[in-house]
Amino acid sequence: MIKLFKVKEKQRELAENANGKSPIKKQSAGELRLHKDISELNLHKTCTMAFPNGKDDLMKFEVTIRPDEGYYRGGTFVFSFQISSIYPHEAPKVKCKTKVVKHVLFSILNKILLPLT
């Protein structure tokens, strides 16, 4: 079904280009849904959201998390989100841009202890 959406979208673009019209950017259902979801979003004080391509491109954004308590307190973690035009039928692609170091603990007997979290 997802491929059907993509095929129909390509056919529509080809038909518009064949008519000599300049393609008019219409908001897809996914963009409308994402706009609604973002407007209803309540971010915690430790989270910020940025749109590197400007507010006109809602399909690509970054979320920065700065924990104020716990094991990762004081750290800054940046996640980039890439959302397809058929959202919510296809899950967003999320990439952590910050390298996270897992600490390995050594016991008295020199055995490696891995944290459970």
CSV table of C-alpha atoms in Angstrom, one decimal:
chain,number,residue,atom,x,y,z
A,1,MET,CA,0.0,0.0,0.0
A,2,ILE,CA,2.9,2.3,0.8
A,3,LYS,CA,4.3,1.8,-2.7
A,4,LEU,CA,0.9,2.6,-4.2
A,5,PHE,CA,1.1,6.1,-2.6
A,6,LYS,CA,4.5,6.7,-4.0
A,7,VAL,CA,3.5,5.5,-7.5
A,8,LYS,CA,0.4,7.7,-7.6
A,9,GLU,CA,2.5,10.7,-6.4
A,10,LYS,CA,5.1,10.2,-9.1
A,11,GLN,CA,2.3,9.9,-11.8
A,12,ARG,CA,0.7,13.1,-10.6
A,13,GLU,CA,4.1,14.9,-10.7
A,14,LEU,CA,4.8,13.6,-14.2
A,15,ALA,CA,1.4,14.7,-15.4
A,16,GLU,CA,1.9,18.2,-14.0
A,17,ASN,CA,5.3,18.6,-15.6
A,18,ALA,CA,4.0,17.3,-19.0
A,19,ASN,CA,1.3,20.0,-19.0
A,20,GLY,CA,4.0,22.7,-18.8
A,21,LYS,CA,2.7,23.9,-15.4
A,22,SER,CA,5.1,24.6,-12.7
A,23,PRO,CA,4.5,22.1,-9.9
A,24,ILE,CA,2.6,23.6,-7.1
A,25,LYS,CA,3.6,22.3,-3.7
A,26,LYS,CA,0.5,21.0,-2.0
A,27,GLN,CA,0.6,19.8,1.5
A,28,SER,CA,0.3,16.0,1.8
A,29,ALA,CA,-1.9,14.3,4.4
A,30,GLY,CA,1.3,13.4,6.3
A,31,GLU,CA,2.4,17.1,6.4
A,32,LEU,CA,-1.0,18.1,7.7
A,33,ARG,CA,-1.0,15.4,10.3
A,34,LEU,CA,2.5,16.3,11.4
A,35,HIS,CA,1.6,20.0,11.6
A,36,LYS,CA,-1.3,19.1,13.9
A,37,ASP,CA,0.9,16.8,16.0
A,38,ILE,CA,3.7,19.4,16.4
A,39,SER,CA,1.2,22.1,17.4
A,40,GLU,CA,-0.2,19.8,20.2
A,41,LEU,CA,3.3,18.9,21.4
A,42,ASN,CA,4.3,19.9,25.0
A,43,LEU,CA,8.0,19.7,25.3
A,44,HIS,CA,9.7,19.2,28.7
A,45,LYS,CA,12.0,22.0,29.8
A,46,THR,CA,15.0,19.9,29.1
A,47,CYS,CA,14.1,19.4,25.4
A,48,THR,CA,14.3,21.8,22.5
A,49,MET,CA,13.2,21.4,18.9
A,50,ALA,CA,14.9,23.0,15.9
A,51,PHE,CA,14.1,23.1,12.2
A,52,PRO,CA,17.4,23.3,10.3
A,53,ASN,CA,15.6,23.9,6.9
A,54,GLY,CA,13.3,26.6,8.3
A,55,LYS,CA,9.7,26.3,9.6
A,56,ASP,CA,8.4,25.6,6.1
A,57,ASP,CA,10.0,22.2,6.1
A,58,LEU,CA,8.4,20.3,9.0
A,59,MET,CA,9.4,16.9,7.7
A,60,LYS,CA,13.0,17.3,8.9
A,61,PHE,CA,13.8,18.5,12.4
A,62,GLU,CA,16.1,18.0,15.3
A,63,VAL,CA,15.4,17.4,19.0
A,64,THR,CA,18.0,18.2,21.6
A,65,ILE,CA,17.7,16.6,25.1
A,66,ARG,CA,19.7,17.9,28.1
A,67,PRO,CA,18.9,15.7,31.1
A,68,ASP,CA,19.0,17.6,34.4
A,69,GLU,CA,19.1,14.5,36.6
A,70,GLY,CA,20.2,10.9,36.5
A,71,TYR,CA,23.2,9.1,34.9
A,72,TYR,CA,23.4,11.3,31.8
A,73,ARG,CA,22.9,14.7,33.7
A,74,GLY,CA,24.8,17.5,32.0
A,75,GLY,CA,24.9,15.7,28.7
A,76,THR,CA,23.5,17.0,25.4
A,77,PHE,CA,21.9,14.5,23.0
A,78,VAL,CA,20.8,15.5,19.5
A,79,PHE,CA,18.3,13.4,17.5
A,80,SER,CA,17.5,14.1,13.9
A,81,PHE,CA,14.0,13.1,12.6
A,82,GLN,CA,13.2,12.4,8.9
A,83,ILE,CA,9.5,12.0,8.3
A,84,SER,CA,8.0,10.7,5.0
A,85,SER,CA,5.1,12.2,3.2
A,86,ILE,CA,2.9,9.2,4.0
A,87,TYR,CA,3.2,9.7,7.8
A,88,PRO,CA,1.7,8.1,10.0
A,89,HIS,CA,1.5,5.0,7.8
A,90,GLU,CA,5.3,4.9,7.7
A,91,ALA,CA,7.4,5.4,10.9
A,92,PRO,CA,9.7,8.4,11.1
A,93,LYS,CA,13.5,7.7,10.8
A,94,VAL,CA,15.3,8.8,13.9
A,95,LYS,CA,19.1,9.1,14.1
A,96,CYS,CA,21.1,9.9,17.3
A,97,LYS,CA,23.7,12.4,16.2
A,98,THR,CA,25.5,12.3,19.5
A,99,LYS,CA,27.9,9.5,20.3
A,100,VAL,CA,26.8,7.8,23.5
A,101,VAL,CA,29.6,6.3,25.6
A,102,LYS,CA,28.5,3.3,27.7
A,103,HIS,CA,30.7,3.0,30.8
A,104,VAL,CA,32.0,-0.4,31.8
A,105,LEU,CA,32.5,-1.0,35.4
A,106,PHE,CA,35.2,-3.4,36.8
A,107,SER,CA,34.6,-5.3,40.0
A,108,ILE,CA,37.3,-6.0,42.6
A,109,LEU,CA,38.0,-9.4,41.0
A,110,ASN,CA,38.6,-7.7,37.6
A,111,LYS,CA,35.3,-9.0,36.1
A,112,ILE,CA,33.4,-6.7,33.7
A,113,LEU,CA,30.1,-5.4,35.1
A,114,LEU,CA,27.8,-3.8,32.6
A,115,PRO,CA,25.2,-1.3,33.8
A,116,LEU,CA,21.6,-2.5,33.5
A,117,THR,CA,20.3,0.8,32.1
